[in-house]
mmCIF file of C-alpha atoms and ligand atoms in Angstrom:
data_model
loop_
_atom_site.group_PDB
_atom_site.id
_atom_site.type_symbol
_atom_site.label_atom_id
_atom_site.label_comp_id
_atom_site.label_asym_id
_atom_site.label_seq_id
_atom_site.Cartn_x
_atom_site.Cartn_y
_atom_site.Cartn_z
ATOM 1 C CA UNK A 1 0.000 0.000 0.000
ATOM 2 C CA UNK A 2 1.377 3.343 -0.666
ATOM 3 C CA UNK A 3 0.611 5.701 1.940
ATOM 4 C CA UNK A 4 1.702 9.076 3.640
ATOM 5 C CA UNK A 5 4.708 9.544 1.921
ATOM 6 C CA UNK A 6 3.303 9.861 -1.361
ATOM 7 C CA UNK A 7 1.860 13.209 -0.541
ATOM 8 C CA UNK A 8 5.564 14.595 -1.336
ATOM 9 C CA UNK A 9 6.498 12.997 -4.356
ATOM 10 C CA UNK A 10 6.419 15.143 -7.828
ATOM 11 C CA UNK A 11 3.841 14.733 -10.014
ATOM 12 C CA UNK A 12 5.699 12.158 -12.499
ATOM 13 C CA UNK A 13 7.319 9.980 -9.380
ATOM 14 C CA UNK A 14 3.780 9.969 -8.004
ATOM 15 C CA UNK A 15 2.054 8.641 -11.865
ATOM 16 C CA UNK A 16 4.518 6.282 -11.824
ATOM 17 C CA UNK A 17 4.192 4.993 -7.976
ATOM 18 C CA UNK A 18 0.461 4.743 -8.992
ATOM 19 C CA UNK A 19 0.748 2.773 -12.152
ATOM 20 C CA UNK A 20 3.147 0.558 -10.484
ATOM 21 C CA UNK A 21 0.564 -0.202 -8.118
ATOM 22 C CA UNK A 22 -2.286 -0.567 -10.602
ATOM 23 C CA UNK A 23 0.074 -3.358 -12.852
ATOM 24 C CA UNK A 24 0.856 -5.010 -9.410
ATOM 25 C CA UNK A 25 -2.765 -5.387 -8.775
ATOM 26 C CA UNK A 26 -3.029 -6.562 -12.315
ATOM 27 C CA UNK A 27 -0.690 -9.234 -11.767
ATOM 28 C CA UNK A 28 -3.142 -10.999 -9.013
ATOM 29 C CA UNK A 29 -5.417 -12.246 -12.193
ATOM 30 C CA UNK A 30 -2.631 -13.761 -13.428
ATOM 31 C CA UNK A 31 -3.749 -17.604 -14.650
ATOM 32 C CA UNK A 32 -7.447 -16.523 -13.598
ATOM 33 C CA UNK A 33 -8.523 -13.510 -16.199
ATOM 34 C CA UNK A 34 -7.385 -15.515 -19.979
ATOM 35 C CA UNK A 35 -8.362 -14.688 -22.615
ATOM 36 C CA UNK A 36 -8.726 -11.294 -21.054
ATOM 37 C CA UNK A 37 -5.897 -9.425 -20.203
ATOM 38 C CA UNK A 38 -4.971 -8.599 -16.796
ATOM 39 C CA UNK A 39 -5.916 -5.186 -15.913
ATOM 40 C CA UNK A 40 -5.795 -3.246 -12.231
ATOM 41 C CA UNK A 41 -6.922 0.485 -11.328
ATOM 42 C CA UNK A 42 -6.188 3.002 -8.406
ATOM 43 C CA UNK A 43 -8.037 5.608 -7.385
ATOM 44 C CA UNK A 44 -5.852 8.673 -5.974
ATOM 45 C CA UNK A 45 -8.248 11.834 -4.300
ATOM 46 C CA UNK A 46 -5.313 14.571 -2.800
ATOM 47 C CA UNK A 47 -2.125 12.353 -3.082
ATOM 48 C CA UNK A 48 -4.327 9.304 -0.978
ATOM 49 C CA UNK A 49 -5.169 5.844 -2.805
ATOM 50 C CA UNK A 50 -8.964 5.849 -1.737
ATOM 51 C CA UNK A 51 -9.777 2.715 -4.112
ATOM 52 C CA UNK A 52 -8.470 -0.160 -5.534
ATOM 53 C CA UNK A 53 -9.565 -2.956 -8.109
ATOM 54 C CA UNK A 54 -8.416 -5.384 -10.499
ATOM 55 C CA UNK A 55 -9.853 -8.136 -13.261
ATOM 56 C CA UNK A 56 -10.440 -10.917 -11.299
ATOM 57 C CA UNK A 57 -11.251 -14.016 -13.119
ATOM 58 C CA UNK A 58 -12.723 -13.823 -16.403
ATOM 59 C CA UNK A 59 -16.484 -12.668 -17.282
ATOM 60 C CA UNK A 60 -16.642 -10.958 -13.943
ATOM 61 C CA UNK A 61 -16.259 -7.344 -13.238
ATOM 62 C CA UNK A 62 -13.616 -5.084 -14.934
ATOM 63 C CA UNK A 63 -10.699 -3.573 -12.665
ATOM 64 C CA UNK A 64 -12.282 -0.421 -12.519
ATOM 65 C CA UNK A 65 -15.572 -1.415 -11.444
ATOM 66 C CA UNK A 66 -14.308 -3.539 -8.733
ATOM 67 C CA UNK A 67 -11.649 0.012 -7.777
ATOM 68 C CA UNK A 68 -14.907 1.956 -7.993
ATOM 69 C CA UNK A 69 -16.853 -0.259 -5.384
ATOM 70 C CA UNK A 70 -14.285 0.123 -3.295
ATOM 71 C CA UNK A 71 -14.426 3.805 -2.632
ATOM 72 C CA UNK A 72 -15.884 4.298 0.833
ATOM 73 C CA UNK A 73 -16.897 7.920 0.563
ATOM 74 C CA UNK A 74 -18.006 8.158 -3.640
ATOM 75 C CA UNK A 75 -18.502 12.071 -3.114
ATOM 76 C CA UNK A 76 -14.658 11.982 -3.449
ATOM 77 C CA UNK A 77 -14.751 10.431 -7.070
ATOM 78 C CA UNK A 78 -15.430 13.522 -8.639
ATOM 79 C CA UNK A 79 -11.961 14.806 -7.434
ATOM 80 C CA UNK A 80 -10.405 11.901 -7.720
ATOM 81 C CA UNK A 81 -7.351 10.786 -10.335
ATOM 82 C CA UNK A 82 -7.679 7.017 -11.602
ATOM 83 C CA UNK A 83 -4.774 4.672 -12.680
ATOM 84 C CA UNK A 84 -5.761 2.173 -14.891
ATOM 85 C CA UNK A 85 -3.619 -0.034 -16.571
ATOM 86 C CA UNK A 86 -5.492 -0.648 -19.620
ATOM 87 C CA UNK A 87 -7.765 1.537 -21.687
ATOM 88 C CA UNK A 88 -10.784 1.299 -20.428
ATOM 89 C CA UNK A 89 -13.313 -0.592 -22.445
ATOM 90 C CA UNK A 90 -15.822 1.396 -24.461
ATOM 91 C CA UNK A 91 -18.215 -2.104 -25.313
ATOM 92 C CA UNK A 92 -21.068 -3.713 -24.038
ATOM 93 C CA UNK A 93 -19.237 -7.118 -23.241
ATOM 94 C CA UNK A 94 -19.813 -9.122 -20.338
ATOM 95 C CA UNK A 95 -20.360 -5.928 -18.311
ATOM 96 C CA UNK A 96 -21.021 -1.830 -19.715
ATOM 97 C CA UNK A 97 -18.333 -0.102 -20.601
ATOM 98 C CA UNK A 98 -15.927 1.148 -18.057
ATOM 99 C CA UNK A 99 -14.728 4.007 -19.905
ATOM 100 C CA UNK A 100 -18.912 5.833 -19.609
ATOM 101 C CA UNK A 101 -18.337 4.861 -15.946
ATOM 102 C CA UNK A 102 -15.526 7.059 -15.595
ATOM 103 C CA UNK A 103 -17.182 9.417 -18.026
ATOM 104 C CA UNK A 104 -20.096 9.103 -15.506
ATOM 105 C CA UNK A 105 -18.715 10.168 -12.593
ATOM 106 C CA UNK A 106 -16.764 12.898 -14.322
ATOM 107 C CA UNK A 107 -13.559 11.826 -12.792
ATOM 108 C CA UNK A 108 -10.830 14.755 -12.785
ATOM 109 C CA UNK A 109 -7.973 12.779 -14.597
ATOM 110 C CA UNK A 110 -7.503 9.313 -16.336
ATOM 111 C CA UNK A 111 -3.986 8.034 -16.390
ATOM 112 C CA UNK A 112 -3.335 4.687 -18.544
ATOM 113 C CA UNK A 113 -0.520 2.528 -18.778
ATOM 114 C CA UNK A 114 -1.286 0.709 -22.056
ATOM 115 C CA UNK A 115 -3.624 1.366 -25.261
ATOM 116 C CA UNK A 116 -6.273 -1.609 -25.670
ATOM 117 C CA UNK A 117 -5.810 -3.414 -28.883
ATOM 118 C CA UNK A 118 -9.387 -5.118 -28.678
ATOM 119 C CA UNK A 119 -10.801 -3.614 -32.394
ATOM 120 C CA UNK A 120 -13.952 -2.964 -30.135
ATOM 121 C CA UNK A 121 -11.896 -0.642 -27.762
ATOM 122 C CA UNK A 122 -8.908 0.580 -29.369
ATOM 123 C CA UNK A 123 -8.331 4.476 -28.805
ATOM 124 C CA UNK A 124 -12.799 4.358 -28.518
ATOM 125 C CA UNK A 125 -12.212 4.076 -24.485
ATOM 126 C CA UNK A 126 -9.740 7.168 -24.488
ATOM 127 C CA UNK A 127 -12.299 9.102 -27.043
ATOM 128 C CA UNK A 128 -15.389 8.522 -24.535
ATOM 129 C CA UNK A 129 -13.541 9.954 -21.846
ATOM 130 C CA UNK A 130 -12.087 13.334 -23.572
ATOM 131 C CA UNK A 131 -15.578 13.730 -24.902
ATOM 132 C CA UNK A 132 -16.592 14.030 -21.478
ATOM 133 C CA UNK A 133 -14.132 16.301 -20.710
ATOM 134 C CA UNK A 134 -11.891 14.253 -18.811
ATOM 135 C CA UNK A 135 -8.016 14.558 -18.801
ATOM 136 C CA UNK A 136 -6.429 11.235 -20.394
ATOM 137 C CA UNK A 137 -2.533 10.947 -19.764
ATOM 138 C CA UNK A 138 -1.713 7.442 -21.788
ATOM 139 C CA UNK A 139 1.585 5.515 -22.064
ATOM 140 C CA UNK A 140 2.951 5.595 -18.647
ATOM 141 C CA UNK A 141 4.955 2.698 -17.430
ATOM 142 C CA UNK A 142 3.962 1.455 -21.331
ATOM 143 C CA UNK A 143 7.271 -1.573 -21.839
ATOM 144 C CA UNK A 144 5.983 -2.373 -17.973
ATOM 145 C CA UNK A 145 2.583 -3.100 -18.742
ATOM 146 C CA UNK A 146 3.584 -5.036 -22.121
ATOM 147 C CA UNK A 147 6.209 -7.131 -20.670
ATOM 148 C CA UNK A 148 3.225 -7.391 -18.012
ATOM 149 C CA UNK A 149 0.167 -8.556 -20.681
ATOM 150 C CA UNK A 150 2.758 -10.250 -23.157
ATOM 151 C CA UNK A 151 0.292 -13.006 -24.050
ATOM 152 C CA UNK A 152 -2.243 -11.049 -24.405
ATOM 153 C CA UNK A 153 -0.528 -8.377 -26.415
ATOM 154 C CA UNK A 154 1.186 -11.018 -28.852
ATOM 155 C CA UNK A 155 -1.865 -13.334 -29.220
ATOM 156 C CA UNK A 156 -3.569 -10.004 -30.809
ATOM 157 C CA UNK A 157 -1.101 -8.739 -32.549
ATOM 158 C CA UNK A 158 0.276 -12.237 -33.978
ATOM 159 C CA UNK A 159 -2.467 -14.439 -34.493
ATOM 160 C CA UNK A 160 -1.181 -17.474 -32.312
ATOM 161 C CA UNK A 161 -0.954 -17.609 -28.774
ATOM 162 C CA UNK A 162 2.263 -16.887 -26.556
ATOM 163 C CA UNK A 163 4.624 -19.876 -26.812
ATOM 164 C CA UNK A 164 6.894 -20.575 -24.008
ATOM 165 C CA UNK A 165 9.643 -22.967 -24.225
ATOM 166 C CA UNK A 166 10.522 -24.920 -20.462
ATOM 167 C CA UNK A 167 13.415 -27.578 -19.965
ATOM 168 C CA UNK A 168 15.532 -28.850 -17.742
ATOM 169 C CA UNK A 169 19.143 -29.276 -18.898
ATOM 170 C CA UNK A 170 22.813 -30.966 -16.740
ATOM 171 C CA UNK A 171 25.619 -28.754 -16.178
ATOM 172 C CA UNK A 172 27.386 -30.570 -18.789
ATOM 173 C CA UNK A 173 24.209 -29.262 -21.678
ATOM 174 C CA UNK A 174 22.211 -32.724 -22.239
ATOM 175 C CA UNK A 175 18.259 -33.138 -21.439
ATOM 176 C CA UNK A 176 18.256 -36.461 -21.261
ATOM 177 C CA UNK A 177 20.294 -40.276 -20.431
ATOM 178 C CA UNK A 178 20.977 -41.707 -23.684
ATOM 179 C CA UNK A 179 17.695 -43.718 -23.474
ATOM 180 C CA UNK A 180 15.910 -40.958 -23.534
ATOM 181 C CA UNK A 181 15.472 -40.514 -19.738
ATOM 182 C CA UNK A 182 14.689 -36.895 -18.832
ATOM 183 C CA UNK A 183 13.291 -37.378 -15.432
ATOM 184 C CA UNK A 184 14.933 -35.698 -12.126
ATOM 185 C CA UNK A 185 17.142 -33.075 -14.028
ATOM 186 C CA UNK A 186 16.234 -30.604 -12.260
ATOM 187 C CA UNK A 187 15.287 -30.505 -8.205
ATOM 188 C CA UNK A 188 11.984 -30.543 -6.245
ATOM 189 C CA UNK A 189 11.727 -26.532 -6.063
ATOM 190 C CA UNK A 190 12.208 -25.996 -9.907
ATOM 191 C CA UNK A 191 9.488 -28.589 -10.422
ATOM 192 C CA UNK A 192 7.251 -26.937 -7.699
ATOM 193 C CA UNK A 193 7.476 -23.694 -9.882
ATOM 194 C CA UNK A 194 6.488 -25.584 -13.142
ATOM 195 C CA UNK A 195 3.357 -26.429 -11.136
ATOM 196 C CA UNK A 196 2.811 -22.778 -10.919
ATOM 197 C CA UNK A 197 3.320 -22.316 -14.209
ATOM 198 C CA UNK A 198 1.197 -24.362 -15.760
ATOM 199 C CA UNK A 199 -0.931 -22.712 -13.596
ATOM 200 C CA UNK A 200 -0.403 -19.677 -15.029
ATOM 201 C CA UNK A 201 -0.895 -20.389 -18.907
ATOM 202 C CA UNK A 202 -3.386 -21.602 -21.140
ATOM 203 C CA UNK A 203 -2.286 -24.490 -22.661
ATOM 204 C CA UNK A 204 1.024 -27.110 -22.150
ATOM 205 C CA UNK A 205 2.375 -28.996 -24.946
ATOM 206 C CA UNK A 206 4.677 -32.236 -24.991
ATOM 207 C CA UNK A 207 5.491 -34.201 -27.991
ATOM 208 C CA UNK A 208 5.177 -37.838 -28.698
ATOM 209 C CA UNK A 209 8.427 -39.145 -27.826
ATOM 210 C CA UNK A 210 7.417 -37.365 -23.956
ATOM 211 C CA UNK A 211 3.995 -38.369 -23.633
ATOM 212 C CA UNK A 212 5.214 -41.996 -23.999
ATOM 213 C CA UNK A 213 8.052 -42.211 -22.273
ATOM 214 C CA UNK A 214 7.813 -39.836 -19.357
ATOM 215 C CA UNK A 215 3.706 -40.407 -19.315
ATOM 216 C CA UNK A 216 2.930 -36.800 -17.667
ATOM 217 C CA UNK A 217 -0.109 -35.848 -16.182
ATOM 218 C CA UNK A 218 0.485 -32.581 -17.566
ATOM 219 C CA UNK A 219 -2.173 -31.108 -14.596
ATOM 220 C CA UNK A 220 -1.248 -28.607 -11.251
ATOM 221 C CA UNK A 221 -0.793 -31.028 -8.195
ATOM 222 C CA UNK A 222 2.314 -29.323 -6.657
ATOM 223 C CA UNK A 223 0.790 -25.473 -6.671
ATOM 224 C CA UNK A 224 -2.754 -24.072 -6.533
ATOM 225 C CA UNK A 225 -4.237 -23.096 -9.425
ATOM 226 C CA UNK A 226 -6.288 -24.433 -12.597
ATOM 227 C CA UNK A 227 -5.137 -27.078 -15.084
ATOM 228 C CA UNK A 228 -4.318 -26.043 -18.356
ATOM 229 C CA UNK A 229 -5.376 -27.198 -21.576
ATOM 230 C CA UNK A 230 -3.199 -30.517 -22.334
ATOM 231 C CA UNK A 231 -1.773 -30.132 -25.680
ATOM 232 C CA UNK A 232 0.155 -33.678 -27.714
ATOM 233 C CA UNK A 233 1.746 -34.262 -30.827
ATOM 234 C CA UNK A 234 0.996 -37.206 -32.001
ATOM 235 C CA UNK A 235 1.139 -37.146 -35.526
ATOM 236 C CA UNK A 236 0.550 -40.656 -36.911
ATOM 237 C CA UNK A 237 -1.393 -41.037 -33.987
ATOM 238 C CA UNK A 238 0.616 -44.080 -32.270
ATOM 239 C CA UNK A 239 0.505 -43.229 -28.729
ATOM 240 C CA UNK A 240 -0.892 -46.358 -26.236
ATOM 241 C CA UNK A 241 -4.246 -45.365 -24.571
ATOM 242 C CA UNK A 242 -2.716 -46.210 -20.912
ATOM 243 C CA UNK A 243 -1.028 -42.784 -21.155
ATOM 244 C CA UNK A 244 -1.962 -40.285 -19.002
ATOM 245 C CA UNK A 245 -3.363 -37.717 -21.267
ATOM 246 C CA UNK A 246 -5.585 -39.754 -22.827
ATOM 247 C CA UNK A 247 -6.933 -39.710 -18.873
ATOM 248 C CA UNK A 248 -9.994 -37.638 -19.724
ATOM 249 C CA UNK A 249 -9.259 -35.951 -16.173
ATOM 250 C CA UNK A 250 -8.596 -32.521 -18.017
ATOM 251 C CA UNK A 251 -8.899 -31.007 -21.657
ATOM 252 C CA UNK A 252 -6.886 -32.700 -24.382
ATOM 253 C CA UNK A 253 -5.818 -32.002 -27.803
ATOM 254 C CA UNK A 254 -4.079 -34.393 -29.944
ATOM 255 C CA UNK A 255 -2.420 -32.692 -33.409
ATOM 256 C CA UNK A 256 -2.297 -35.246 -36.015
ATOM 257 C CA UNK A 257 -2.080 -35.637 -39.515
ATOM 258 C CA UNK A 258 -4.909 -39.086 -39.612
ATOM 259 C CA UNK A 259 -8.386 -38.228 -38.309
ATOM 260 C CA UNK A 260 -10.729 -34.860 -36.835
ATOM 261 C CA UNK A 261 -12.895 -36.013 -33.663
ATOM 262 C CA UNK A 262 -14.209 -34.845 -30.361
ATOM 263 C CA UNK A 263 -14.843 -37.165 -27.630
ATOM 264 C CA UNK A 264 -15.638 -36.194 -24.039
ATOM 265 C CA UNK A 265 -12.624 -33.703 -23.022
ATOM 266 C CA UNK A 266 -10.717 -35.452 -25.945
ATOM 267 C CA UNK A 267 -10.276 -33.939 -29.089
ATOM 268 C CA UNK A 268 -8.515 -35.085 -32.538
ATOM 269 C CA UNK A 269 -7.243 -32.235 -34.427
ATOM 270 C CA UNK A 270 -5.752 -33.213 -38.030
ATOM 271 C CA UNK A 271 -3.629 -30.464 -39.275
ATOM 272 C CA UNK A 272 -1.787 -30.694 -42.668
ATOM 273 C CA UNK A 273 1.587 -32.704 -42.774
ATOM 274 C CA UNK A 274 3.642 -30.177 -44.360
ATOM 275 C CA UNK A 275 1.879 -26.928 -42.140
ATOM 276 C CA UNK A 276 1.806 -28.635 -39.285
ATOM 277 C CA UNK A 277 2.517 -26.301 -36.496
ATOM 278 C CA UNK A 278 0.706 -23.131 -38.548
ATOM 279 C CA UNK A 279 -2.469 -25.155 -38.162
ATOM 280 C CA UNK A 280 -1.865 -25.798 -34.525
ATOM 281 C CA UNK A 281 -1.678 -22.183 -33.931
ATOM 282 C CA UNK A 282 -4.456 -21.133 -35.940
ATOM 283 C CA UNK A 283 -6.291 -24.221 -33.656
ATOM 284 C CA UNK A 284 -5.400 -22.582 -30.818
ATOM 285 C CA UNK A 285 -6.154 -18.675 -32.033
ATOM 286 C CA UNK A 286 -9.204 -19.967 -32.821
ATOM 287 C CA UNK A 287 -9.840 -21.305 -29.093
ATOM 288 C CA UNK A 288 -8.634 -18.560 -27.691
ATOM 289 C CA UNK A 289 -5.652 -20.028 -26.220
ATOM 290 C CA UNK A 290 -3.219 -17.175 -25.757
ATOM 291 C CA UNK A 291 -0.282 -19.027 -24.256
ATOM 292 C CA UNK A 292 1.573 -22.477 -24.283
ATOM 293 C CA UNK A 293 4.666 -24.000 -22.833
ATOM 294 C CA UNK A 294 5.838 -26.252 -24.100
ATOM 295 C CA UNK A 295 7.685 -28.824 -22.088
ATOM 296 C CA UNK A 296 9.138 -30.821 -24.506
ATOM 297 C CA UNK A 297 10.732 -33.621 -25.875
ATOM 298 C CA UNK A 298 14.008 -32.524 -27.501
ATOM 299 C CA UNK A 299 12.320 -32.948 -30.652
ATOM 300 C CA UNK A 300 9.583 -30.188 -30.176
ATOM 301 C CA UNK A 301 11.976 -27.482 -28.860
ATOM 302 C CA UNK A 302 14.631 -28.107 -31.365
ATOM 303 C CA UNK A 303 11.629 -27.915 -34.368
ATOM 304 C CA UNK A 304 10.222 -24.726 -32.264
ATOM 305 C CA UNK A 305 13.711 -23.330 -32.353
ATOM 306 C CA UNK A 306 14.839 -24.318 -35.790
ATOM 307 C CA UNK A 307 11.451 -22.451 -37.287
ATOM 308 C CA UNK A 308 12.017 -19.786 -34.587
ATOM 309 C CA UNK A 309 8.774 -20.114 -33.367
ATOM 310 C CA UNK A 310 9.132 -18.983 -29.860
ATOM 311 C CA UNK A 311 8.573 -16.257 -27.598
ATOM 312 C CA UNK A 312 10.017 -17.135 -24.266
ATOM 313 C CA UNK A 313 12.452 -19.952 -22.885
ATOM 314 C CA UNK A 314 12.545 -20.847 -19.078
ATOM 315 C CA UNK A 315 15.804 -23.246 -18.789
ATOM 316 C CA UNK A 316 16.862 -24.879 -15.460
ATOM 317 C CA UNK A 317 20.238 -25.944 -15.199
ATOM 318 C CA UNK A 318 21.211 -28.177 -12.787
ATOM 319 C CA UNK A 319 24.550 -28.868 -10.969
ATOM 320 C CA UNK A 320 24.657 -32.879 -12.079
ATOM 321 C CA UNK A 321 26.433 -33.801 -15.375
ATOM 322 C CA UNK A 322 25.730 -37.016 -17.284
ATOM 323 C CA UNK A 323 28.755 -37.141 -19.431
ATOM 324 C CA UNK A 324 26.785 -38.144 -22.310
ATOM 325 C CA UNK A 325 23.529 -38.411 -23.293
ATOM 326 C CA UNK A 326 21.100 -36.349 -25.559
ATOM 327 C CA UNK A 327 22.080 -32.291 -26.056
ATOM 328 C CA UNK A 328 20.041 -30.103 -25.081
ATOM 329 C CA UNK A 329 18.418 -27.297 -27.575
ATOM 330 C CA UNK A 330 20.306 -24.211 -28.209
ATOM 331 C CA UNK A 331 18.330 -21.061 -28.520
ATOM 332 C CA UNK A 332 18.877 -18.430 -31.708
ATOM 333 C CA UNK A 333 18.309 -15.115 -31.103
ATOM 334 C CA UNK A 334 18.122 -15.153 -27.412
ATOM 335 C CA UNK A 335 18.381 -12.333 -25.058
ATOM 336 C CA UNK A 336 18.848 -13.303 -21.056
ATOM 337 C CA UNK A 337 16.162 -11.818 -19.220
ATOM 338 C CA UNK A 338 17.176 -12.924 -16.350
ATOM 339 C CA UNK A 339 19.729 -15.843 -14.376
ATOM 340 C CA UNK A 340 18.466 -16.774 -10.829
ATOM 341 C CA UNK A 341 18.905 -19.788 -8.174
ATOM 342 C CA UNK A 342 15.844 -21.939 -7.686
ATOM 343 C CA UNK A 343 17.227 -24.521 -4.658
ATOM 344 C CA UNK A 344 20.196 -26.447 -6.038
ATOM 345 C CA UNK A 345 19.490 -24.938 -9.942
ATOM 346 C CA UNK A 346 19.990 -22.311 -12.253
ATOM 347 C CA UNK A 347 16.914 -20.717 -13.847
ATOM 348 C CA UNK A 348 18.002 -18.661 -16.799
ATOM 349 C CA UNK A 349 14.756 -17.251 -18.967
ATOM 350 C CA UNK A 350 15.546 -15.845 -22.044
ATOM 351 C CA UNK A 351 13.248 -13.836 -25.056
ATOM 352 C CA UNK A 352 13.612 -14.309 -28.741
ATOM 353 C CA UNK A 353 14.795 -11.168 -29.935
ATOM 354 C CA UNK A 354 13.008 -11.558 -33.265
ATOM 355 C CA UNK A 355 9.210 -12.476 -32.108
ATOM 356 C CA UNK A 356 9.472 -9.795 -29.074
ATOM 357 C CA UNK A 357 10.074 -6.843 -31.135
ATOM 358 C CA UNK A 358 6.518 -7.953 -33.237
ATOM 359 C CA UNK A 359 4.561 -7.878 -29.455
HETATM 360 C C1 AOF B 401 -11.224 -2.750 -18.961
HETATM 361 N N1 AOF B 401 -10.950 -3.173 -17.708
HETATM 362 O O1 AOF B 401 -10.414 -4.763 -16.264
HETATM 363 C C2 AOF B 401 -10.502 -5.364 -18.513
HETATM 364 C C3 AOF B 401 -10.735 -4.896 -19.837
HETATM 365 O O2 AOF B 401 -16.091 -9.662 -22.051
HETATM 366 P P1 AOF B 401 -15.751 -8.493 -21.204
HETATM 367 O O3 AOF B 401 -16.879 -7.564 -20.971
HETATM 368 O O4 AOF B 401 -15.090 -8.903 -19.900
HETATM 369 O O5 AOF B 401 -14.670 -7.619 -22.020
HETATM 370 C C4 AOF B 401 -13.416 -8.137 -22.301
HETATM 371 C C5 AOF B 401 -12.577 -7.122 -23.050
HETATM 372 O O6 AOF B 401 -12.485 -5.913 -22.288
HETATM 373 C C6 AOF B 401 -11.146 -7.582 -23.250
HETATM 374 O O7 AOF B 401 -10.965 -8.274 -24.453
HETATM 375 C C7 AOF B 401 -10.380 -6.278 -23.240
HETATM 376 O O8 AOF B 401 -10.477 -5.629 -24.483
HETATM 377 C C8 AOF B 401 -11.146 -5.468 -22.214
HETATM 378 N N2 AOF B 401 -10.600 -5.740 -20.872
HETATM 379 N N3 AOF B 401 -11.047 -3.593 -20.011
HETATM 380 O O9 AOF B 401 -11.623 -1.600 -19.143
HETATM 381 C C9 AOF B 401 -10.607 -4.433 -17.437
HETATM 382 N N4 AOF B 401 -10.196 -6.655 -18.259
HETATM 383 ZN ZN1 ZN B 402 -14.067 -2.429 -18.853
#
């Protein structure tokens, strides 16, 4: 919470303390608000946050309704400066449009962190609210509040959802024992925070040679949070039905190239042999899917890689070495993001230079 000492900041420290705020609110949707982005509002009346509000889960009230409820005294509205880190919305969706309720109660100013790319928002939001005669101050804390809605961002502006690329690799580079065995690479509090991942995206993916020999569950057991989407490649469609994902315990999709079927929470989609991934993307564009990780096999990355057909790569390296064994991928046109310790590991994430400059 950002209290008394506010009062003495200057006016751009203070915008920027606020939108800080309103993205860190934003963040608390995160893995609860897809395929909506995740959105978070403050409301400031003489240098003093007197509301707060974000997107919650998905369908349910926008971040500036649930910052407008919030308001003890709403005689102070009317003086009041609001943060919001998106646009606000100018349609009828699931709820009216947030932008006539700031219009509405003929807020003073309207700061916002990020333009909404929604074709039934984009700039509209900013034009109700100078129409009412409200002050609209866009673009602060914008790379924050990109980095922040990345999915969301690239899904729109690329068509396909946000692919993120997760393995585990030895000191000495390999992903695997020469058989193939991937398993405990990395240790129990790297794994943990893959729980939490998949928590936090759409979709997973894992190949064929992964689904068969590691058999993953592919769900959230070692974190709160919802399953994702469970995502296979399984072209010629040779996988054993004992697997796992064929489970029926969560939502599966198996690409192939032999048949188009839905069963239960199964579902067969053929896509062509020599478009292959395009047509999984366009699958998942068309579900709405706006992120994946994919966690493997070897194959999968190295394809992903090779066609540079990545966003984001979250690599744990681990202090064992295997001597030999199967190499793990090397990224092209990474960037580190970042290098940290997670218990006896090294998580390094990295962005692909080329995809990131198209979010
Ligand atoms: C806002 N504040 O907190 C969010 C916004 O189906 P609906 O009614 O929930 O509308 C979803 C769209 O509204 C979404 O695609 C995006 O353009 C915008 N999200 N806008 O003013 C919010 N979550
Ligand atoms: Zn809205």
């Amino acid at each position: 919470m950002i209290r008394k000492k506010d009062l003495f900041l200057p006016p751009m420290e203070k915008d920027i303390v606020y939108m800080q705020r309103a993205l860190q609110l934003a963040g608390l949707g995160m893995g609860y608000v897809s395929p909506n982005p995740m959105v978070g509002c403050v409301i400031v009346h003489n240098g003093k946050i007197i509301g707060e509000g974000w997107h919650q889960a998905y369908g349910g009230p926008h971040a500036e309704v649930n910052a407008v409820n919030s308001v003890e005294n709403s005689d102070l509205l009317a003086e009041s400066e609001v943060y919001v880190s998106l646009e606000p919305c100018a349609h009828y969706g699931k709820t009216p449009p947030c932008a006539d309720l700031l219009a509405g109660l003929k807020v003073k100013k309207v700061f916002i962190c990020n333009d909404d790319p929604n074709p039934l928002v984009a700039g509209k939001g900013i034009q109700k609210l100078l129409n009412a005669g409200i002050e609209v101050d866009s673009g602060i804390l914008k790379e924050e509040g990109l980095h922040l809605n990345r999915r969301f961002f690239g899904f729109h502006k690329n068509k396909r959802p946000y692919i993120i690329l997760k393995w585990a690799q030895t000191a000495d580079h390999y992903i695997a024992r020469e058989n193939g065995d991937s398993k405990w690479i990395s240790c129990e509090l790297s794994r943990t925070l893959v729980h939490k991942w998949r928590a936090e995206e759409d979709a997973v993916m894992v190949g064929k040679q992964t689904a068969l020999h590691d058999d993953p569950a592919l769900n959230v057991r070692m974190w709160k949070g919802k399953d994702p989407l469970r995502l296979v490649i399984d072209r010629h469609l040779s996988l054993p039905a004992h697997l796992k994902v064929f489970d029926r315990s969560q939502p599966t999709v198996l690409y192939n190239t032999v048949r188009e079927s839905e069963e239960e929470s199964l579902t067969y989609v053929k896509c062509r042999n020599d478009n292959f991934f395009q047509d999984i993307w366009d699958d998942l564009y068309k579900r709405k899917i706006l992120s994946v990780m994919v966690e493997g096999g070897t194959m999968v990355l190295n394809n992903l890689i090779a066609i540079g057909m990545w966003d984001e790569a979250r690599v744990f390296q681990s202090n064992l070495s295997f001597g030999k064994g199967i190499a793990a991928p090397r990224l092209v046109s990474a960037r580190q993001l970042s290098r940290e310790p997670i218990g006896d590991d090294l998580l390094m994430i990295y962005q692909n230079d080329n995809t990131w400059q198209r979010i």
